[in-house]
Short mmCIF file of C-alpha atoms in Angstrom, two decimals:
data_model
loop_
_atom_site.label_atom_id
_atom_site.label_comp_id
_atom_site.label_asym_id
_atom_site.label_seq_id
_atom_site.Cartn_x
_atom_site.Cartn_y
_atom_site.Cartn_z
CA UNK A 1 0.00 0.00 0.00
CA UNK A 2 1.32 3.44 -0.92
CA UNK A 3 -0.20 6.37 0.94
CA UNK A 4 0.05 8.62 -2.12
CA UNK A 5 -1.59 6.18 -4.53
CA UNK A 6 -4.22 4.32 -2.49
CA UNK A 7 -7.47 5.84 -1.14
CA UNK A 8 -6.94 5.79 2.62
CA UNK A 9 -7.95 9.27 3.84
CA UNK A 10 -11.56 9.53 5.15
CA UNK A 11 -13.27 12.82 4.23
CA UNK A 12 -16.82 14.18 4.50
CA UNK A 13 -18.51 15.77 1.50
CA UNK A 14 -20.97 18.66 1.41
CA UNK A 15 -23.87 16.22 1.81
CA UNK A 16 -22.46 14.62 4.95
CA UNK A 17 -21.30 11.42 3.26
CA UNK A 18 -17.95 9.76 3.97
CA UNK A 19 -15.47 8.97 1.20
CA UNK A 20 -11.96 7.51 1.17
CA UNK A 21 -9.62 9.42 -1.11
CA UNK A 22 -6.00 9.69 -2.22
CA UNK A 23 -4.04 12.82 -1.19
CA UNK A 24 -4.04 14.20 -4.74
CA UNK A 25 -7.83 14.72 -4.44
CA UNK A 26 -7.60 16.96 -1.37
CA UNK A 27 -8.30 20.13 -3.37
CA UNK A 28 -11.66 18.97 -4.74
CA UNK A 29 -14.35 21.46 -3.66
CA UNK A 30 -16.89 18.97 -2.27
CA UNK A 31 -14.74 17.94 0.70
CA UNK A 32 -15.67 19.72 3.93
CA UNK A 33 -13.42 18.07 6.53
CA UNK A 34 -11.63 14.89 7.50
CA UNK A 35 -14.07 12.28 8.77
CA UNK A 36 -12.29 9.61 10.81
CA UNK A 37 -14.11 7.94 13.70
CA UNK A 38 -11.62 9.26 16.24
CA UNK A 39 -10.88 12.97 16.85
CA UNK A 40 -7.15 12.35 17.30
CA UNK A 41 -7.11 10.68 13.87
CA UNK A 42 -8.69 13.78 12.33
CA UNK A 43 -6.03 15.96 13.92
CA UNK A 44 -3.31 13.63 12.64
CA UNK A 45 -4.78 13.56 9.13
CA UNK A 46 -4.75 17.37 9.01
CA UNK A 47 -1.10 17.46 10.07
CA UNK A 48 -0.20 14.72 7.58
CA UNK A 49 -1.85 16.64 4.72
CA UNK A 50 -0.26 19.95 5.75
CA UNK A 51 3.14 18.30 6.07
CA UNK A 52 2.82 16.65 2.66
CA UNK A 53 1.76 19.88 0.96
CA UNK A 54 4.42 21.93 2.71
CA UNK A 55 7.18 19.45 1.94
CA UNK A 56 6.40 19.22 -1.77
CA UNK A 57 4.94 22.58 -2.84
CA UNK A 58 7.19 24.55 -5.21
CA UNK A 59 5.35 27.90 -4.94
CA UNK A 60 7.85 30.72 -4.67
CA UNK A 61 5.98 33.65 -3.12
CA UNK A 62 2.81 34.87 -1.43
CA UNK A 63 1.22 35.85 -4.73
CA UNK A 64 1.35 32.25 -5.96
CA UNK A 65 0.12 31.12 -2.54
CA UNK A 66 -2.93 33.36 -2.74
CA UNK A 67 -3.66 32.18 -6.27
CA UNK A 68 -3.92 28.56 -5.09
CA UNK A 69 -6.09 29.60 -2.14
CA UNK A 70 -8.62 31.16 -4.47
CA UNK A 71 -8.23 28.59 -7.27
CA UNK A 72 -7.31 25.19 -5.79
CA UNK A 73 -4.92 23.04 -7.84
CA UNK A 74 -6.11 20.19 -10.01
CA UNK A 75 -5.41 16.56 -9.19
CA UNK A 76 -2.71 16.35 -11.87
CA UNK A 77 -0.79 19.25 -10.35
CA UNK A 78 -0.81 17.77 -6.86
CA UNK A 79 0.26 14.44 -8.32
CA UNK A 80 3.26 16.20 -9.88
CA UNK A 81 4.16 17.72 -6.52
CA UNK A 82 3.98 14.37 -4.71
CA UNK A 83 5.73 12.22 -7.31
CA UNK A 84 9.34 12.92 -6.18
CA UNK A 85 8.61 11.67 -2.62
CA UNK A 86 6.28 8.73 -3.35
CA UNK A 87 8.98 6.21 -2.33
CA UNK A 88 8.81 7.52 1.25
CA UNK A 89 5.14 6.61 1.63
CA UNK A 90 5.11 2.84 1.19
CA UNK A 91 3.30 1.31 4.18
CA UNK A 92 4.53 -2.26 3.68
CA UNK A 93 7.07 -4.22 1.64
CA UNK A 94 10.70 -5.20 2.14
CA UNK A 95 12.21 -1.73 1.75
CA UNK A 96 11.68 1.52 3.67
CA UNK A 97 8.23 1.87 5.15
CA UNK A 98 6.33 5.00 6.14
CA UNK A 99 7.06 5.97 9.77
CA UNK A 100 8.67 2.56 10.46
CA UNK A 101 12.23 1.75 11.50
CA UNK A 102 14.31 0.71 8.50
CA UNK A 103 16.68 -1.58 10.42
CA UNK A 104 14.65 -2.80 13.38
CA UNK A 105 15.96 -6.38 13.16
CA UNK A 106 14.90 -9.14 15.51
CA UNK A 107 17.24 -8.74 18.51
CA UNK A 108 15.62 -7.11 21.52
CA UNK A 109 12.35 -6.63 19.70
CA UNK A 110 9.01 -6.78 21.52
CA UNK A 111 5.79 -7.69 19.72
CA UNK A 112 2.69 -5.74 20.75
CA UNK A 113 -0.96 -6.06 19.83
CA UNK A 114 -1.93 -3.45 17.25
CA UNK A 115 -4.23 -1.75 19.77
CA UNK A 116 -1.14 -0.54 21.66
CA UNK A 117 -0.56 1.98 18.84
CA UNK A 118 -3.46 4.01 20.26
CA UNK A 119 -2.23 6.54 22.78
CA UNK A 120 -4.98 5.90 25.33
CA UNK A 121 -4.49 2.11 25.28
CA UNK A 122 -3.66 0.68 28.74
CA UNK A 123 0.02 -0.01 29.22
CA UNK A 124 1.69 -3.24 30.25
CA UNK A 125 1.55 -2.44 33.97
CA UNK A 126 -2.12 -1.47 33.80
CA UNK A 127 -2.96 -4.79 32.18
CA UNK A 128 -0.75 -6.73 34.59
CA UNK A 129 -2.24 -5.03 37.65
CA UNK A 130 -5.79 -5.16 36.27
CA UNK A 131 -6.22 -1.39 36.61
CA UNK A 132 -7.63 -0.72 33.14
CA UNK A 133 -11.01 0.28 34.56
CA UNK A 134 -12.06 3.10 32.23
CA UNK A 135 -10.18 2.28 29.02
CA UNK A 136 -10.32 -1.48 28.61
CA UNK A 137 -7.76 -3.72 26.98
CA UNK A 138 -8.47 -5.63 23.76
CA UNK A 139 -10.86 -3.05 22.31
CA UNK A 140 -8.76 -2.88 19.13
CA UNK A 141 -7.52 -6.26 17.92
CA UNK A 142 -7.13 -5.64 14.18
CA UNK A 143 -6.78 -2.57 11.96
CA UNK A 144 -7.10 -2.16 8.22
CA UNK A 145 -4.01 -0.68 6.52
CA UNK A 146 -5.62 2.77 6.31
CA UNK A 147 -6.40 2.95 10.03
CA UNK A 148 -3.03 1.41 10.90
CA UNK A 149 -1.32 4.19 8.92
CA UNK A 150 -3.34 6.88 10.70
CA UNK A 151 -2.70 5.28 14.12
CA UNK A 152 1.02 5.02 13.40
CA UNK A 153 1.29 8.66 12.35
CA UNK A 154 -0.83 9.77 15.34
CA UNK A 155 1.50 7.98 17.74
CA UNK A 156 4.71 9.27 16.16
CA UNK A 157 3.36 12.83 16.09
CA UNK A 158 2.06 12.89 19.68
CA UNK A 159 4.45 10.27 21.12
CA UNK A 160 4.18 10.33 24.93
CA UNK A 161 6.73 8.80 27.25
CA UNK A 162 6.69 5.04 26.81
CA UNK A 163 9.24 3.68 29.27
CA UNK A 164 13.02 3.47 29.16
CA UNK A 165 14.26 4.51 25.73
CA UNK A 166 10.81 4.85 24.18
CA UNK A 167 11.13 8.47 23.12
CA UNK A 168 8.73 11.36 23.11
CA UNK A 169 8.24 13.41 19.94
CA UNK A 170 10.19 16.52 19.04
CA UNK A 171 7.40 18.56 20.69
CA UNK A 172 7.30 16.33 23.75
CA UNK A 173 4.48 13.98 24.66
CA UNK A 174 1.01 15.16 23.62
CA UNK A 175 1.75 18.63 22.19
CA UNK A 176 -0.84 21.33 21.62
CA UNK A 177 -1.40 21.99 17.91
CA UNK A 178 -3.03 25.20 16.65
CA UNK A 179 -4.14 25.32 13.02
CA UNK A 180 -5.61 28.24 11.11
CA UNK A 181 -9.00 27.54 9.54
CA UNK A 182 -10.69 29.52 6.79
CA UNK A 183 -14.24 30.85 6.87
CA UNK A 184 -16.78 28.55 8.52
CA UNK A 185 -18.53 26.43 5.91
CA UNK A 186 -15.58 26.55 3.52
CA UNK A 187 -13.71 23.71 1.89
CA UNK A 188 -11.12 21.34 3.32
CA UNK A 189 -8.54 22.66 0.86
CA UNK A 190 -8.84 26.20 2.23
CA UNK A 191 -8.32 24.96 5.80
CA UNK A 192 -5.22 23.01 4.82
CA UNK A 193 -3.70 25.64 2.55
CA UNK A 194 -3.97 28.32 5.25
CA UNK A 195 -1.30 26.35 7.14
CA UNK A 196 1.12 26.05 4.21
CA UNK A 197 3.69 28.73 3.36
CA UNK A 198 5.61 29.53 0.23
CA UNK A 199 8.82 27.56 -0.16
CA UNK A 200 11.33 30.28 0.82
CA UNK A 201 9.47 30.93 4.09
CA UNK A 202 9.21 27.19 4.74
CA UNK A 203 12.93 26.61 4.23
CA UNK A 204 13.71 29.45 6.64
CA UNK A 205 11.55 28.10 9.49
CA UNK A 206 14.31 26.02 11.13
CA UNK A 207 16.72 23.27 10.16
CA UNK A 208 19.32 23.07 7.40
CA UNK A 209 17.72 23.72 4.01
CA UNK A 210 20.93 22.57 2.27
CA UNK A 211 20.45 18.98 3.43
CA UNK A 212 19.81 17.01 0.24
CA UNK A 213 19.79 13.50 1.72
CA UNK A 214 16.13 12.37 1.69
CA UNK A 215 16.56 10.67 5.07
CA UNK A 216 17.14 14.10 6.60
CA UNK A 217 13.51 14.81 5.71
CA UNK A 218 12.02 11.32 6.04
CA UNK A 219 13.97 9.53 8.79
CA UNK A 220 12.62 6.05 7.96
CA UNK A 221 14.43 5.94 4.61
CA UNK A 222 17.56 4.54 6.25
CA UNK A 223 18.91 3.21 9.55
CA UNK A 224 18.59 5.73 12.37
CA UNK A 225 22.30 5.32 13.08
CA UNK A 226 22.87 7.45 9.98
CA UNK A 227 21.11 10.32 11.75
CA UNK A 228 22.41 9.91 15.28
CA UNK A 229 24.91 7.75 17.10
CA UNK A 230 23.80 4.85 19.29
CA UNK A 231 21.75 6.40 22.11
CA UNK A 232 22.79 9.83 20.86
CA UNK A 233 20.77 12.97 20.19
CA UNK A 234 19.38 14.71 17.13
CA UNK A 235 19.26 18.51 16.79
CA UNK A 236 17.18 20.55 14.37
CA UNK A 237 20.29 21.95 12.69
CA UNK A 238 21.22 18.42 11.55
CA UNK A 239 18.11 17.84 9.43
CA UNK A 240 16.03 19.42 6.68
CA UNK A 241 13.15 21.76 7.71
CA UNK A 242 10.67 19.12 6.48
CA UNK A 243 11.79 16.75 9.25
CA UNK A 244 9.62 18.67 11.75
CA UNK A 245 6.51 17.29 10.04
CA UNK A 246 7.83 13.70 9.83
CA UNK A 247 9.56 13.11 13.15
CA UNK A 248 9.89 9.43 14.12
CA UNK A 249 10.77 9.04 17.81
CA UNK A 250 9.48 5.44 18.09
CA UNK A 251 11.09 2.38 16.52
CA UNK A 252 8.12 0.44 15.11
CA UNK A 253 7.51 -1.98 12.27
CA UNK A 254 4.02 -3.19 11.41
CA UNK A 255 3.76 -6.97 11.01
CA UNK A 256 2.04 -7.21 7.64
CA UNK A 257 3.31 -10.63 6.55
CA UNK A 258 0.35 -12.58 8.01
CA UNK A 259 -2.78 -10.53 7.29
CA UNK A 260 -6.26 -11.71 8.19
CA UNK A 261 -9.72 -10.98 6.82
CA UNK A 262 -12.50 -9.29 8.74
CA UNK A 263 -13.83 -5.97 9.96
CA UNK A 264 -11.47 -3.22 11.08
CA UNK A 265 -12.00 -2.44 14.77
CA UNK A 266 -11.53 1.29 14.14
CA UNK A 267 -13.54 2.12 11.02
CA UNK A 268 -15.69 -1.01 10.64
CA UNK A 269 -14.81 -1.60 7.00
CA UNK A 270 -14.09 -5.13 5.80
CA UNK A 271 -10.49 -5.74 4.78
CA UNK A 272 -8.49 -8.71 3.56
CA UNK A 273 -5.28 -7.25 4.97
CA UNK A 274 -6.01 -6.67 8.65
CA UNK A 275 -2.95 -5.98 10.81
CA UNK A 276 -3.00 -7.35 14.34
CA UNK A 277 0.49 -6.70 15.75
CA UNK A 278 3.68 -4.68 15.41
CA UNK A 279 7.29 -5.03 16.50
CA UNK A 280 8.97 -2.32 18.55
CA UNK A 281 12.29 -1.52 20.15
CA UNK A 282 13.57 1.28 22.35
CA UNK A 283 16.20 3.97 21.79
CA UNK A 284 14.87 5.61 18.68
CA UNK A 285 15.55 9.17 17.52
CA UNK A 286 16.25 11.39 20.51
CA UNK A 287 15.03 14.91 19.80
CA UNK A 288 16.98 17.19 22.11
CA UNK A 289 17.74 20.86 22.17
CA UNK A 290 15.55 23.63 20.81
CA UNK A 291 13.15 22.44 18.10
CA UNK A 292 10.66 24.84 16.57
CA UNK A 293 7.57 23.24 15.09
CA UNK A 294 5.47 25.60 12.93
CA UNK A 295 2.11 24.26 14.16
CA UNK A 296 2.58 24.64 17.93
CA UNK A 297 2.79 27.56 20.36
CA UNK A 298 5.77 27.71 22.73
CA UNK A 299 6.68 29.23 26.09
CA UNK A 300 10.02 30.47 27.33
CA UNK A 301 12.01 29.00 30.21
CA UNK A 302 15.39 30.05 31.54
CA UNK A 303 17.09 27.55 29.23
CA UNK A 304 15.03 27.45 26.02
CA UNK A 305 11.62 27.55 24.35
CA UNK A 306 9.34 24.59 25.07
CA UNK A 307 6.09 23.58 23.33
CA UNK A 308 2.82 24.17 25.17
CA UNK A 309 0.84 21.07 26.12
CA UNK A 310 -2.88 20.80 27.00
CA UNK A 311 -3.60 20.74 30.73
CA UNK A 312 -6.55 19.56 32.86
CA UNK A 313 -9.57 21.80 32.44
CA UNK A 314 -9.73 21.76 28.66
CA UNK A 315 -9.25 24.40 26.00
CA UNK A 316 -11.35 27.52 25.78
CA UNK A 317 -11.48 31.28 25.56
CA UNK A 318 -9.09 31.76 28.46
CA UNK A 319 -6.35 30.53 26.10
CA UNK A 320 -7.38 32.81 23.23
CA UNK A 321 -4.78 35.47 23.96
CA UNK A 322 -1.88 33.01 24.18
CA UNK A 323 -2.86 31.30 20.93
CA UNK A 324 -3.14 34.56 18.99
CA UNK A 325 -0.61 37.01 20.46
CA UNK A 326 2.94 36.86 21.72
CA UNK A 327 2.53 38.09 25.29
CA UNK A 328 4.48 38.21 28.53
CA UNK A 329 3.48 37.41 32.09
CA UNK A 330 5.17 36.64 35.37
CA UNK A 331 4.86 32.89 34.81
CA UNK A 332 5.92 32.43 31.21
CA UNK A 333 6.28 34.24 27.91
CA UNK A 334 4.15 32.49 25.26
CA UNK A 335 5.03 32.55 21.57
CA UNK A 336 2.27 31.79 19.11
CA UNK A 337 2.67 29.09 16.48
CA UNK A 338 4.61 30.27 13.44
CA UNK A 339 1.73 29.49 11.14
CA UNK A 340 -0.69 31.59 13.25
CA UNK A 341 1.67 34.55 13.31
CA UNK A 342 2.08 34.27 9.55
CA UNK A 343 -1.70 34.14 8.94
CA UNK A 344 -2.23 37.30 10.98
CA UNK A 345 0.56 39.04 9.06
CA UNK A 346 -0.93 38.46 5.61
CA UNK A 347 -1.94 41.56 3.62
CA UNK A 348 -5.41 42.88 4.38
CA UNK A 349 -8.31 40.95 2.86
CA UNK A 350 -5.98 38.32 1.40
CA UNK A 351 -7.58 35.52 3.39
CA UNK A 352 -11.05 35.97 1.87
CA UNK A 353 -13.04 35.89 5.09
CA UNK A 354 -12.81 35.63 8.85
CA UNK A 355 -10.33 33.09 10.15
CA UNK A 356 -10.63 30.65 13.03
CA UNK A 357 -8.20 28.65 15.13
CA UNK A 358 -8.48 24.91 15.70
CA UNK A 359 -6.55 23.88 18.81
CA UNK A 360 -6.23 20.24 19.87
CA UNK A 361 -4.05 17.74 21.67
CA UNK A 362 -3.77 15.13 24.40
CA UNK A 363 -3.56 16.01 28.07
CA UNK A 364 -0.88 13.55 29.15
CA UNK A 365 0.21 12.53 32.63
CA UNK A 366 3.59 11.09 31.67
CA UNK A 367 2.54 7.86 29.88
CA UNK A 368 -1.19 8.10 30.63
CA UNK A 369 -3.64 9.98 28.44
CA UNK A 370 -6.01 11.86 30.73
CA UNK A 371 -8.12 13.42 28.01
CA UNK A 372 -8.24 14.55 24.39
CA UNK A 373 -9.12 18.23 24.08
CA UNK A 374 -9.99 20.30 21.06
CA UNK A 375 -11.62 23.66 20.50
CA UNK A 376 -12.33 25.94 17.55
CA UNK A 377 -12.23 29.65 18.38
CA UNK A 378 -13.06 32.65 16.15
CA UNK A 379 -10.74 35.50 15.18
CA UNK A 380 -13.50 37.82 13.85
CA UNK A 381 -11.39 39.43 11.13
CA UNK A 382 -8.41 40.17 13.36
CA UNK A 383 -6.16 39.48 10.37
CA UNK A 384 -7.60 42.59 8.69
CA UNK A 385 -6.32 44.85 11.49
CA UNK A 386 -2.89 46.46 11.37
CA UNK A 387 -0.29 45.62 14.01
CA UNK A 388 -0.94 48.69 16.19
CA UNK A 389 -4.66 47.96 16.23
CA UNK A 390 -4.02 44.34 17.14
CA UNK A 391 -1.86 45.47 20.05
CA UNK A 392 -4.74 47.59 21.32
CA UNK A 393 -7.05 44.58 21.05
CA UNK A 394 -4.49 42.47 22.88
CA UNK A 395 -4.30 44.94 25.77
CA UNK A 396 -8.07 45.19 26.13
CA UNK A 397 -8.68 41.43 25.97
CA UNK A 398 -5.85 40.95 28.46
CA UNK A 399 -7.84 42.99 30.98
CA UNK A 400 -10.94 40.88 30.43
CA UNK A 401 -9.06 37.63 30.89
CA UNK A 402 -7.14 38.83 33.94
CA UNK A 403 -10.43 39.77 35.58
CA UNK A 404 -12.03 36.45 34.65
CA UNK A 405 -9.06 34.57 36.08
CA UNK A 406 -9.39 36.50 39.33
CA UNK A 407 -13.15 35.91 39.52
CA UNK A 408 -12.61 32.20 38.90
CA UNK A 409 -10.14 32.10 41.78
CA UNK A 410 -12.62 33.85 44.06
CA UNK A 411 -15.37 31.38 43.16
CA UNK A 412 -13.15 28.34 43.67
CA UNK A 413 -12.03 29.62 47.08
CA UNK A 414 -15.59 30.37 48.15
CA UNK A 415 -16.85 26.92 47.17
CA UNK A 416 -13.99 25.32 49.04
CA UNK A 417 -14.66 27.46 52.14
CA UNK A 418 -18.37 26.61 52.02
CA UNK A 419 -17.79 22.88 51.70
CA UNK A 420 -14.73 22.24 53.81
CA UNK A 421 -12.52 23.59 56.52
CA UNK A 422 -9.56 25.78 55.59
CA UNK A 423 -7.00 22.95 55.60
CA UNK A 424 -8.95 20.72 53.16
CA UNK A 425 -7.23 19.53 50.01
CA UNK A 426 -8.71 18.35 46.73
CA UNK A 427 -9.21 18.93 43.01
CA UNK A 428 -11.56 21.83 42.21
CA UNK A 429 -10.96 22.01 38.48
CA UNK A 430 -14.64 21.35 37.77
CA UNK A 431 -15.51 24.66 39.45
CA UNK A 432 -13.13 26.53 37.15
CA UNK A 433 -14.42 24.65 34.10
CA UNK A 434 -18.02 25.56 34.89
CA UNK A 435 -17.13 29.22 35.34
CA UNK A 436 -15.21 29.44 32.06
CA UNK A 437 -17.96 27.60 30.23
CA UNK A 438 -20.68 29.88 31.61
CA UNK A 439 -18.86 33.07 30.62
CA UNK A 440 -17.68 31.89 27.18
CA UNK A 441 -20.60 33.15 25.07
CA UNK A 442 -20.57 36.68 26.60
CA UNK A 443 -16.81 36.86 26.07
CA UNK A 444 -17.06 36.10 22.36
CA UNK A 445 -19.90 38.58 21.90
CA UNK A 446 -17.73 41.29 23.42
CA UNK A 447 -14.70 40.16 21.44
CA UNK A 448 -16.60 40.34 18.17
CA UNK A 449 -17.71 43.90 18.93
CA UNK A 450 -14.20 44.94 19.90
CA UNK A 451 -12.55 43.57 16.75
CA UNK A 452 -15.25 44.86 14.42
CA UNK A 453 -14.86 48.34 15.91
CA UNK A 454 -11.08 48.06 15.49
CA UNK A 455 -11.38 46.92 11.87
CA UNK A 456 -13.70 49.81 11.01
CA UNK A 457 -11.73 52.40 13.01
CA UNK A 458 -14.88 53.05 15.04
CA UNK A 459 -15.02 54.24 18.64
CA UNK A 460 -15.29 51.37 21.09
CA UNK A 461 -16.93 52.05 24.45
CA UNK A 462 -14.17 50.43 26.47
CA UNK A 463 -15.39 51.58 29.88
CA UNK A 464 -18.99 50.50 29.29
CA UNK A 465 -17.90 47.11 27.96
CA UNK A 466 -15.62 46.56 30.96
CA UNK A 467 -18.51 47.38 33.29
CA UNK A 468 -20.71 44.92 31.42
CA UNK A 469 -18.01 42.24 31.66
CA UNK A 470 -17.61 43.00 35.38
CA UNK A 471 -21.34 42.47 35.87
CA UNK A 472 -21.19 39.24 33.85
CA UNK A 473 -18.40 37.87 36.05
CA UNK A 474 -20.27 38.77 39.23
CA UNK A 475 -23.55 37.31 38.03
CA UNK A 476 -21.96 34.09 36.74
CA UNK A 477 -19.89 33.45 39.86
CA UNK A 478 -22.75 34.12 42.28
CA UNK A 479 -25.18 31.99 40.26
CA UNK A 480 -22.77 29.06 40.18
CA UNK A 481 -22.20 29.35 43.92
CA UNK A 482 -25.92 29.62 44.72
CA UNK A 483 -27.49 27.25 42.20
CA UNK A 484 -24.87 24.77 41.01
CA UNK A 485 -22.30 24.02 43.67
CA UNK A 486 -23.26 25.08 47.19
CA UNK A 487 -26.93 25.98 47.06
CA UNK A 488 -27.84 22.77 45.25
CA UNK A 489 -26.70 20.55 48.14
CA UNK A 490 -28.97 18.97 50.73
CA UNK A 491 -29.43 21.49 53.56
CA UNK A 492 -29.12 18.86 56.28
CA UNK A 493 -25.60 18.03 55.09
CA UNK A 494 -24.37 21.64 55.01
CA UNK A 495 -22.93 24.10 57.47
CA UNK A 496 -25.12 27.23 57.17
CA UNK A 497 -22.72 29.48 59.05
CA UNK A 498 -19.78 28.46 56.89
CA UNK A 499 -21.85 28.91 53.72
CA UNK A 500 -23.02 32.39 54.79
CA UNK A 501 -19.47 33.51 55.50
CA UNK A 502 -18.20 32.12 52.19
CA UNK A 503 -21.08 33.78 50.29
CA UNK A 504 -20.40 37.12 51.96
CA UNK A 505 -16.68 36.94 51.22
CA UNK A 506 -17.30 35.98 47.58
CA UNK A 507 -19.61 38.97 47.09
CA UNK A 508 -17.10 41.26 48.77
CA UNK A 509 -14.28 40.01 46.54
CA UNK A 510 -16.29 40.29 43.33
CA UNK A 511 -17.26 43.87 44.12
CA UNK A 512 -13.87 44.73 45.58
CA UNK A 513 -11.04 46.91 44.28
CA UNK A 514 -8.77 44.13 42.96
CA UNK A 515 -11.25 42.95 40.35
CA UNK A 516 -12.03 46.52 39.32
CA UNK A 517 -8.33 47.33 39.02
CA UNK A 518 -7.75 44.24 36.85
CA UNK A 519 -10.42 45.55 34.47
CA UNK A 520 -9.14 49.11 34.52
CA UNK A 521 -12.31 50.40 36.19
CA UNK A 522 -12.24 53.34 38.58
CA UNK A 523 -11.88 52.38 42.21
CA UNK A 524 -13.48 54.46 44.94
CA UNK A 525 -11.04 55.49 47.60
CA UNK A 526 -12.21 54.45 51.06
CA UNK A 527 -13.44 57.35 53.07
CA UNK A 528 -11.22 58.40 55.97
CA UNK A 529 -12.65 57.10 59.18
CA UNK A 530 -13.23 59.82 61.78
CA UNK A 531 -10.81 59.75 64.66
CA UNK A 532 -12.44 58.24 67.70
CA UNK A 533 -11.93 60.38 70.72
CA UNK A 534 -11.90 58.68 74.08
CA UNK A 535 -13.71 60.77 76.67
CA UNK A 536 -11.66 61.72 79.67
CA UNK A 537 -12.58 60.06 82.89
CA UNK A 538 -13.49 62.39 85.65
CA UNK A 539 -10.79 62.78 88.25
CA UNK A 540 -11.35 60.89 91.43
CA UNK A 541 -12.37 62.99 94.35
CA UNK A 542 -9.97 62.99 97.21
CA UNK A 543 -11.70 62.34 100.41
#
């Protein structure tokens, strides 16, 4: 099976029907989105397609880029682009295989069930200790070649820690990916092409563009010892810029020599070439040092820049600023994904509509997948604003988010005080999640008004909007305290005095000066208390 010649990519057409296509059909206008049965597969398919287009496109400048955005290329043109690299996309056979170790051998090799390719699959210890309570073993026993290819790429792209010598990816385990999407209701091609740059910009993104050895782009085309020494390290300067899209931290080889017939456990299609196991070995490519991946945001540490990873609590509007703007804070200095920064720097109106961001990734606890998160957030024509205007938007939205963060902290503390004594410990993330979810719609309504005013050079009533947002935060926090968390409990199991004190303190905090200062609202100075004079005691009479 060759991934450039065989129809293996599931897509959804404009009538909601699923089709399986070859990559050279990606620009056809009827395709709306990828349509795999798993959300992590859809994210992997998008990154595969973007990587393939970026690696092979010959376009030389932004004018040619815009021309292909407005007039997608024909199948024959894409086929011409892909032809020089087709040998790197063989899934089986005796030679190099896509995303599989060229010289795995048989010494020290472990054979795993094919279901272990899935990131959330229970590990060896979980199975041994019978602790696979929520994600059961043996759910996936056989995969068709198409689903095996997607699963393999998903694992190599997100590769979490897998034990001694089983490497994480060049963005660490479970990175956050942020992709630029075109206007809602557009075509798949537009969404993909928004994340592809012209060739000069691509070659300048990081790595050594003078590397002509194909293995420096596609590491499975030869033994990994040709890229790094035994148990050595691999730096970005040693490889071609395309390597970032095709990193291969895990040493894996699908066992395709004894296929079976039946239904694929992932997509349900019948196949005569089901794959049920794969061989693996530790000490694969060791991505160390500073790597810059164009599809991920980063944050700065004392030593280097590190990719941002999803955390408990999900993805939502509280992350909007960090996904869109380079900003600084006391904790870390985020840097937006290169492809997002580029999209917002395009000439005015070049994108043909309002853009969106699609953010997704695994929340990993070392080797364990806690959750898959994804979110699509609007930009409301921010790309049509000049840089100075965007900085003004950034400052205003920063006030809103700082106030929301403070209000969320107040609510969490009040719920804890109402439920427990001061020294209680526990996880209160669900309180934060409810608050952010409740205030999401009002935030985006305000954001849309702010950006539209900025785009049209209209006056924006900053003070009035901040007051409205302040009222929204107060109302949402008090309602959640009264109706969802504390007030919804059985009265006989509560402590009324503790609840009353927590309620009073929450109201005081929400109306207090700190929240108003975070929003840039005027704060009333406390009136000077009159000096209390102590009356003199009358002198004692001397008898």
